[in-house]
Amino acid sequence: MLHAGPLATVQDLGRPGLAKIGVGASGAADRGAFTLANRLVGNPEDAAGIEVTVGGFSASPTEDLVMAVTGAPVPVWVDERREGCNAVLRVRAGQTIRLGVASSGVRSYLGVRGGIAVPAVLGSRSTDMMAHLGPAVLEDGVRLPVGAAPTTCPTVDQAVTRGATGGRLRVIMGPRDDWFTAESRRALVTEPWTATAVGDRIGIRLDGPVLQRAVSRELSSEGLVRGALQVPPRGHPTLMLSDHPVTGGYPVIAVVVDADIDRAANMRPGDTLFFEETRKQDLT
Amino acid sequence: MKFLRCGDVGVLVELPTLDSVLSLHADLEARPVPGMTDLVPALETLLVKFDPGAATPEQVCQDIKTRSPQRLQRQAGEVLTVPVRYDGEDLAEVSSLLGISASETVRRHTGQVWTVAFAGFSPGFGYLVGDSGGLEVSRRANPRTRVPAGAVALAGEFTGVYPRESPGGWQIVGHTSLKVWDLDRDPPALLTPGSRVRFESVDSCA
């Protein structure tokens, strides 16, 4: 690896199932783009790859490798030759693959046939930025081992994808929507929200109307999910992403549906988004 | 039991007592709901996470409603002893907040059995609830940027042991040499939901 860019980490599909020991799932922030990179190079979907943040990454393999770049669209070069995203790339030993700056979105993925073979921690090769678990954040000049090629082969040269970020994200109200005033519940799904610069793999703070509490008592800490819109006392929600805490002590007004979280994870500071309520009956 | 939605990936079950949370947690661990991916216990809730492609919130609720978890049969004797040197920076502050002497604070901390209600904050950090209370204090107004591994601390109704060096806002009453988190050990966490603990005052942290 030559250059890591602003932030590059090894990711796979994370380590779900460990909440009871205080460990979150972590894993690729944009799972759709991540699994596509693996499928393109013929890997199982959960093989470890590299999550690149806003581009600016380069690496040079010591042996011939098959790679693919997916996610936030970046210009890709192999030595001097311009290549495409979402395509199977053959990079020879000694050549350099370079990712320029993403024109939109945040997270691009470099899939490598064979997967990144760093040691797994608690069953996963994902770097959890909050829990400080898993492989170290990648630095310029590190060497990464690549695993043995799988028996499955790439079957397409190019995947057609629909690039998408932010926009309209569907939410299901709750679990604690009743802790907020009716006006605030309405504001959540009618007013525009802006992603602020306070954002990382843990979550993104949003700016918009102040969400007022109808219930002022303290919430006893409870489990969180990816996509939760957790509202601290100041009234601006934080949208929880892959490395979110296992439990949280502020009420969650609504949760973004699973299918829309990949787009949420690609919001940039200043991006505007709207939440759209998905009607659901009460469970009880 | 009340069920609340957590998007299309979770159901938050509200339960009346910590015992009922731990009982349902144990029951679901033994017989998982199809599609279940994780269980997050807390003081009054149990979050059941599932794969939205494999289960719906309605199915998960229906399944849980049919269960009648047995109360956990806790045998006397399975209590972990944690040796503590009561030399914490906040021991005096905690005692004055409670209006008692430092030795009375230590007596209350060592004089009851604590149960791990849930984990969170960082890997291996258990939130322990005591069976006789008497130590409720607020967090520090100014969280510390660095709390050492092994710090034994209080906040709200909980006590906890810092699994490794990290920032923290709890009131530190002492230190233990016991490693509550060790990635090279299986299981890595010593304190998991339902574990019972008794703290014991020792003179040295050797």
XYZ file of C-alpha atoms in Angstrom:
490
model
C 0.000 0.000 0.000
C 1.409 3.358 -0.955
C -1.174 5.917 0.154
C -4.139 5.457 2.440
C -5.881 8.780 1.776
C -8.005 10.420 4.508
C -9.086 7.089 6.032
C -8.702 3.547 4.775
C -9.672 0.493 6.800
C -10.009 -3.235 6.250
C -13.688 -4.256 6.384
C -15.835 -7.313 5.909
C -19.445 -7.893 6.966
C -18.551 -7.379 10.618
C -19.020 -9.346 13.820
C -22.741 -9.444 14.631
C -23.972 -11.377 17.655
C -21.547 -10.084 20.295
C -23.648 -7.388 21.991
C -23.599 -9.290 25.234
C -19.873 -8.703 25.555
C -20.255 -5.079 24.534
C -19.032 -5.498 20.974
C -20.932 -3.987 18.045
C -21.295 -5.421 14.554
C -19.120 -2.903 12.671
C -18.459 -3.977 9.052
C -18.546 -2.150 5.711
C -20.507 1.116 5.896
C -21.992 0.598 2.399
C -22.693 -3.110 2.344
C -24.205 -3.117 -1.142
C -21.060 -1.634 -2.712
C -18.811 -3.820 -0.563
C -20.473 -7.125 -1.517
C -20.535 -6.055 -5.190
C -16.730 -5.632 -5.117
C -16.422 -9.191 -3.830
C -18.837 -10.629 -6.399
C -16.991 -8.887 -9.220
C -13.673 -10.540 -8.310
C -15.307 -13.921 -7.661
C -14.935 -13.838 -3.857
C -17.498 -14.929 -1.307
C -19.483 -11.817 -0.327
C -17.920 -11.613 3.128
C -14.244 -11.669 2.081
C -12.334 -8.736 3.568
C -11.650 -5.716 1.360
C -10.552 -2.128 1.815
C -12.946 0.719 2.604
C -11.559 3.962 1.203
C -12.924 7.333 2.353
C -13.324 9.997 -0.370
C -10.544 8.405 -2.439
C -6.887 9.368 -2.593
C -5.724 5.774 -2.200
C -3.012 3.873 -4.028
C -1.420 0.470 -3.746
C 1.018 -1.705 -5.623
C 0.747 -5.506 -5.515
C 3.813 -7.738 -5.305
C 2.019 -10.399 -7.355
C -0.605 -10.274 -10.126
C -4.027 -9.575 -8.609
C -7.633 -9.248 -9.732
C -9.354 -6.221 -8.198
C -12.511 -4.141 -8.417
C -13.408 -0.648 -7.225
C -17.031 0.009 -6.226
C -19.050 2.501 -4.195
C -18.482 6.251 -4.330
C -17.398 6.943 -7.943
C -13.670 7.690 -8.175
C -11.344 7.968 -11.155
C -9.235 4.786 -11.242
C -5.846 4.353 -12.859
C -3.676 1.269 -13.236
C -0.292 2.886 -13.872
C -1.138 5.444 -16.608
C -4.213 3.681 -17.935
C -7.609 5.010 -16.875
C -9.961 2.242 -15.729
C -13.606 2.111 -14.715
C -15.388 1.565 -11.440
C -17.533 -1.573 -10.958
C -15.279 -3.478 -13.361
C -12.914 -6.415 -13.044
C -9.339 -5.070 -13.123
C -6.160 -7.060 -13.616
C -3.256 -5.444 -11.831
C 0.159 -6.942 -12.493
C 2.926 -7.219 -9.916
C 4.688 -3.874 -9.627
C 1.896 -1.856 -11.243
C 0.116 0.781 -9.179
C -3.627 1.099 -8.774
C -4.675 4.644 -7.863
C -8.050 5.960 -6.767
C -8.602 9.687 -7.301
C -11.026 11.840 -5.355
C -14.661 10.735 -5.230
C -16.967 13.009 -7.234
C -19.899 12.159 -4.949
C -20.548 9.939 -1.968
C -17.966 9.026 0.632
C -17.014 5.361 0.703
C -15.376 3.380 -2.106
C -14.346 -0.252 -1.861
C -11.348 -2.050 -3.228
C -12.147 -5.731 -3.584
C -9.215 -8.093 -4.062
C -9.584 -11.636 -5.348
C -8.615 -13.864 -2.399
C -9.550 -11.218 0.168
C -7.325 -9.258 2.543
C -5.888 -11.944 4.825
C -5.054 -9.995 7.988
C -5.788 -11.921 11.215
C -9.456 -11.940 12.240
C -10.411 -10.514 15.632
C -13.506 -12.081 17.234
C -14.377 -13.650 13.897
C -14.083 -10.569 11.691
C -11.448 -8.506 9.887
C -13.409 -5.270 10.260
C -11.814 -2.264 11.907
C -14.256 -0.938 14.511
C -13.302 2.713 14.939
C -15.287 3.132 18.136
C -14.386 -0.047 19.960
C -10.776 0.020 18.658
C -11.088 -3.597 17.626
C -9.817 -5.397 14.570
C -6.970 -4.452 12.211
C -5.233 -1.105 12.714
C -6.333 1.798 10.504
C -4.240 1.547 7.307
C -1.220 3.791 7.053
C 0.961 4.732 4.090
C 3.440 1.996 3.342
C 1.831 -0.951 5.153
C 1.943 -4.376 3.521
C -1.257 -6.379 3.446
C -1.421 -10.129 2.878
C -3.868 -11.455 0.263
C -5.567 -14.826 0.711
C -5.674 -17.721 -1.712
C -7.942 -17.191 -4.715
C -11.355 -18.842 -4.321
C -12.481 -21.580 -6.705
C -15.249 -19.340 -8.080
C -14.339 -17.063 -10.968
C -15.439 -13.576 -11.984
C -18.440 -13.922 -14.301
C -18.930 -10.365 -15.563
C -16.495 -7.658 -16.631
C -18.622 -4.745 -15.571
C -21.583 -4.233 -13.236
C -24.198 -1.617 -14.005
C -25.014 0.277 -10.821
C -27.205 3.133 -9.838
C -25.018 5.596 -8.008
C -27.009 7.098 -5.191
C -26.449 9.085 -2.051
C -28.730 10.850 0.423
C -31.947 12.103 -1.122
C -35.002 10.486 0.424
C -34.463 7.935 3.149
C -37.388 5.830 4.326
C -37.863 5.627 8.099
C -40.018 3.599 10.447
C -41.044 5.663 13.479
C -40.001 4.443 16.922
C -39.010 2.885 19.192
C -39.278 6.170 21.166
C -41.243 8.470 18.834
C -43.768 8.981 21.633
C -41.040 10.747 23.634
C -41.271 13.666 21.184
C -43.957 16.267 20.510
C -46.372 15.660 17.630
C -44.920 18.733 15.937
C -41.388 17.328 16.116
C -42.488 13.931 14.823
C -44.045 15.740 11.875
C -40.958 17.928 11.350
C -38.761 14.841 11.113
C -40.588 13.630 8.005
C -41.470 16.959 6.386
C -38.484 19.285 6.903
C -35.144 19.034 5.076
C -32.088 17.815 7.019
C -28.448 18.586 6.344
C -25.523 16.265 7.011
C -22.940 18.130 9.109
C -19.172 17.756 9.100
C -19.468 15.747 12.325
C -19.636 12.352 10.701
C -17.639 9.153 10.619
C -18.171 5.377 10.673
C -19.936 5.733 14.039
C -22.618 8.135 12.853
C -23.505 11.420 11.185
C -24.893 14.399 13.049
C -27.741 16.092 11.203
C -28.774 19.718 11.231
C -32.386 20.874 10.895
C -35.303 21.721 13.138
C -34.785 21.112 16.870
C -36.712 18.011 17.892
C -38.577 18.786 21.126
C -39.134 16.172 23.777
C -42.618 15.489 25.118
C -41.151 13.250 27.837
C -38.426 14.862 29.899
C -37.350 11.931 32.077
C -34.033 10.190 31.456
C -34.042 7.124 29.252
C -32.376 4.066 30.697
C -29.697 2.932 28.189
C -31.054 0.512 25.599
C -29.863 -1.341 22.506
C -29.226 0.576 19.285
C -29.462 -0.515 15.654
C -27.723 0.728 12.513
C -29.896 3.464 11.021
C -31.240 4.686 14.373
C -31.917 8.435 14.628
C -30.837 9.096 18.194
C -31.722 12.496 19.634
C -29.442 13.993 22.301
C -30.735 16.840 24.508
C -29.812 19.541 21.967
C -32.469 18.106 19.679
C -30.430 17.372 16.529
C -30.444 13.693 15.610
C -27.416 11.525 14.974
C -27.846 8.835 12.330
C -26.081 5.701 13.567
C -23.810 3.820 11.140
C -21.706 0.609 11.273
C -19.553 1.390 14.325
C -22.390 2.763 16.483
C -22.340 2.050 20.233
C -24.058 -1.149 21.359
C -26.369 0.762 23.709
C -27.369 4.404 23.999
C -29.023 6.582 26.612
C -30.906 9.024 24.370
C -34.272 8.259 22.768
C -34.420 7.058 19.159
C -37.253 8.806 17.300
C -37.111 6.663 14.156
C -34.941 4.166 12.279
C -33.903 4.315 8.616
C -34.909 1.113 6.802
C -32.074 -1.312 6.198
C -32.179 -0.973 2.398
C -31.533 2.793 2.574
C -28.613 2.856 5.011
C -25.948 2.381 2.338
C -27.073 5.679 0.810
C -27.074 7.331 4.231
C -23.482 6.199 4.757
C -22.493 8.130 1.638
C -23.793 11.508 2.751
C -21.305 14.338 2.620
C -21.248 17.414 4.852
C -23.812 19.817 3.379
C -25.874 17.134 1.623
C -29.611 17.638 2.077
C -31.920 14.769 2.781
C -35.539 14.094 3.595
C -37.020 11.330 5.702
C -40.084 9.607 4.392
C -42.288 7.779 6.865
C -43.117 4.179 6.091
C -46.491 3.494 7.655
C -46.501 0.602 10.066
C -49.073 -0.520 12.562
C -48.194 -0.840 16.218
C -46.631 -4.136 17.103
C -48.354 -4.768 20.399
C -44.267 -7.196 27.770
C -44.478 -4.425 25.220
C -42.987 -4.518 21.717
C -41.545 -1.459 19.981
C -40.224 -1.268 16.429
C -36.556 -0.617 15.656
C -36.899 -0.127 11.924
C -37.067 -3.350 9.937
C -34.065 -4.893 11.729
C -35.107 -5.000 15.371
C -37.805 -5.315 17.979
C -37.340 -3.662 21.366
C -39.065 -5.703 24.074
C -39.918 -3.722 27.215
C -39.837 -5.885 30.321
C -40.742 -5.181 33.932
C -37.567 -6.304 35.703
C -33.911 -7.039 35.093
C -34.632 -10.667 35.986
C -37.237 -10.901 33.231
C -34.767 -9.334 30.764
C -32.081 -11.869 31.678
C -34.556 -14.767 31.580
C -35.824 -13.884 28.097
C -32.223 -13.277 26.982
C -31.214 -16.755 28.165
C -34.296 -18.307 26.573
C -33.646 -16.658 23.184
C -29.966 -17.596 23.325
C -30.937 -21.217 23.886
C -33.705 -21.197 21.258
C -33.117 -18.354 18.793
C -35.929 -16.861 16.745
C -35.359 -17.770 13.058
C -33.359 -14.954 11.417
C -32.082 -13.554 14.723
C -28.652 -11.915 14.488
C -28.057 -10.456 17.966
C -29.565 -9.785 21.372
C -28.884 -6.562 23.256
C -30.023 -6.728 26.869
C -30.417 -3.552 28.920
C -31.921 -2.663 32.280
C -35.583 -2.660 31.217
C -35.436 -3.769 27.598
C -34.156 -6.535 25.359
C -33.406 -5.592 21.754
C -33.832 -8.512 19.379
C -31.986 -7.893 16.110
C -32.719 -9.921 12.989
C -31.945 -10.115 9.297
C -34.749 -8.245 7.503
C -34.496 -10.743 4.643
C -35.151 -13.657 7.000
C -37.763 -12.385 9.470
C -40.320 -9.634 9.998
C -40.921 -7.739 13.243
C -44.385 -9.340 13.380
C -42.950 -12.863 13.170
C -40.371 -12.087 15.868
C -43.076 -10.726 18.200
C -45.357 -13.702 17.605
C -42.512 -16.062 18.429
C -41.584 -14.219 21.631
C -45.220 -14.058 22.792
C -45.427 -17.854 22.764
C -42.496 -18.178 25.150
C -42.661 -18.362 28.900
C -39.041 -18.014 29.954
C -38.164 -19.854 33.128
C -36.827 -17.629 35.854
C -33.111 -18.070 35.843
C -32.147 -20.581 38.453
C -29.112 -18.944 39.959
C -27.205 -21.239 42.171
C -25.691 -19.799 45.255
C -21.941 -20.013 44.954
C -21.457 -18.980 41.341
C -20.325 -15.523 42.349
C -17.090 -14.124 40.951
C -14.857 -12.386 43.493
C -13.212 -9.200 42.251
C -10.324 -7.967 44.426
C -10.306 -4.160 44.691
C -7.828 -1.714 46.138
C -10.113 1.112 47.282
C -7.804 3.988 46.428
C -9.905 5.624 43.702
C -9.528 9.328 42.946
C -13.245 9.884 43.459
C -13.763 7.860 46.639
C -13.853 10.971 48.848
C -16.132 12.802 46.412
C -18.518 9.825 46.186
C -18.625 9.519 49.973
C -19.417 13.198 50.443
C -22.117 13.045 47.733
C -23.679 10.139 49.648
C -23.105 11.822 53.019
C -21.221 8.830 54.420
C -17.628 7.977 55.309
C -15.224 6.457 52.811
C -15.150 3.219 54.787
C -18.965 3.070 54.680
C -18.823 3.524 50.877
C -16.390 0.594 50.661
C -18.593 -1.441 53.028
C -21.641 -0.876 50.801
C -19.684 -1.705 47.652
C -18.234 -4.932 49.082
C -21.333 -5.818 51.096
C -23.696 -6.760 48.297
C -23.888 -9.034 45.294
C -23.814 -7.254 41.926
C -25.329 -8.649 38.740
C -24.204 -7.729 35.222
C -27.314 -6.269 33.575
C -25.809 -5.565 30.182
C -22.622 -4.616 28.368
C -21.841 -1.529 26.342
C -19.697 1.605 26.152
C -16.702 -0.497 25.189
C -15.933 -4.185 24.655
C -16.151 -6.046 27.948
C -17.618 -3.132 29.931
C -20.433 -4.553 32.068
C -23.086 -2.468 33.809
C -23.579 -4.091 37.230
C -26.616 -3.588 39.436
C -26.427 -4.223 43.185
C -29.000 -6.145 45.215
C -29.217 -3.598 48.021
C -28.347 -0.245 46.416
C -27.212 2.683 48.536
C -24.501 3.894 46.162
C -26.371 5.984 43.564
C -24.168 8.867 42.417
C -24.153 11.049 39.340
C -21.402 10.872 36.740
C -18.516 13.316 36.986
C -19.343 16.746 35.583
C -16.051 16.613 33.664
C -15.332 13.188 32.173
C -11.691 12.100 32.324
C -9.865 11.727 29.040
C -7.951 8.771 30.424
C -9.197 6.111 32.827
C -6.856 3.155 33.372
C -7.811 -0.462 32.745
C -9.046 -2.046 35.963
C -10.569 1.151 37.374
C -13.647 0.281 39.454
C -16.234 3.022 39.208
C -19.787 4.112 40.003
C -22.437 6.004 38.004
C -26.176 6.166 38.519
C -27.214 2.863 40.060
C -24.389 0.982 38.349
C -20.880 -0.085 39.104
C -18.419 -1.147 36.431
C -14.819 -2.119 35.775
C -13.008 -0.375 32.915
C -11.821 -3.188 30.614
C -8.985 -1.145 29.134
C -7.674 2.389 29.143
C -10.283 4.758 27.746
C -11.971 8.081 28.380
C -14.695 7.865 31.023
C -17.053 9.866 33.183
C -17.746 7.443 36.017
C -16.648 8.064 39.619
C -13.565 5.940 40.317
C -13.550 4.318 43.759
C -10.769 1.773 43.289
C -8.704 -0.469 41.055
C -8.566 -4.192 40.391
C -5.803 -6.324 38.922
C -8.404 -8.667 37.430
C -8.441 -8.564 33.631
C -12.115 -8.241 32.729
C -11.284 -8.100 29.005
C -8.645 -10.187 27.251
C -8.804 -10.807 23.512
C -6.446 -13.773 23.904
C -8.850 -15.488 26.279
C -11.992 -17.392 25.363
C -14.399 -15.922 26.290
C -12.682 -12.502 26.141
C -15.196 -10.872 28.513
C -15.382 -11.916 32.155
C -18.544 -9.951 32.896
C -21.517 -10.899 30.736
C -25.243 -10.368 31.342
C -26.336 -12.456 34.316
C -22.830 -12.870 35.824
C -22.787 -12.213 39.564
C -19.939 -10.461 41.295
C -18.797 -9.669 44.813
C -16.103 -7.035 45.345
C -13.485 -7.699 47.998
C -11.247 -5.071 49.553
C -7.535 -5.865 49.297
C -4.458 -3.901 50.331
C -2.450 -4.297 47.177
C -3.183 -4.688 43.528
C -0.531 -7.360 42.970
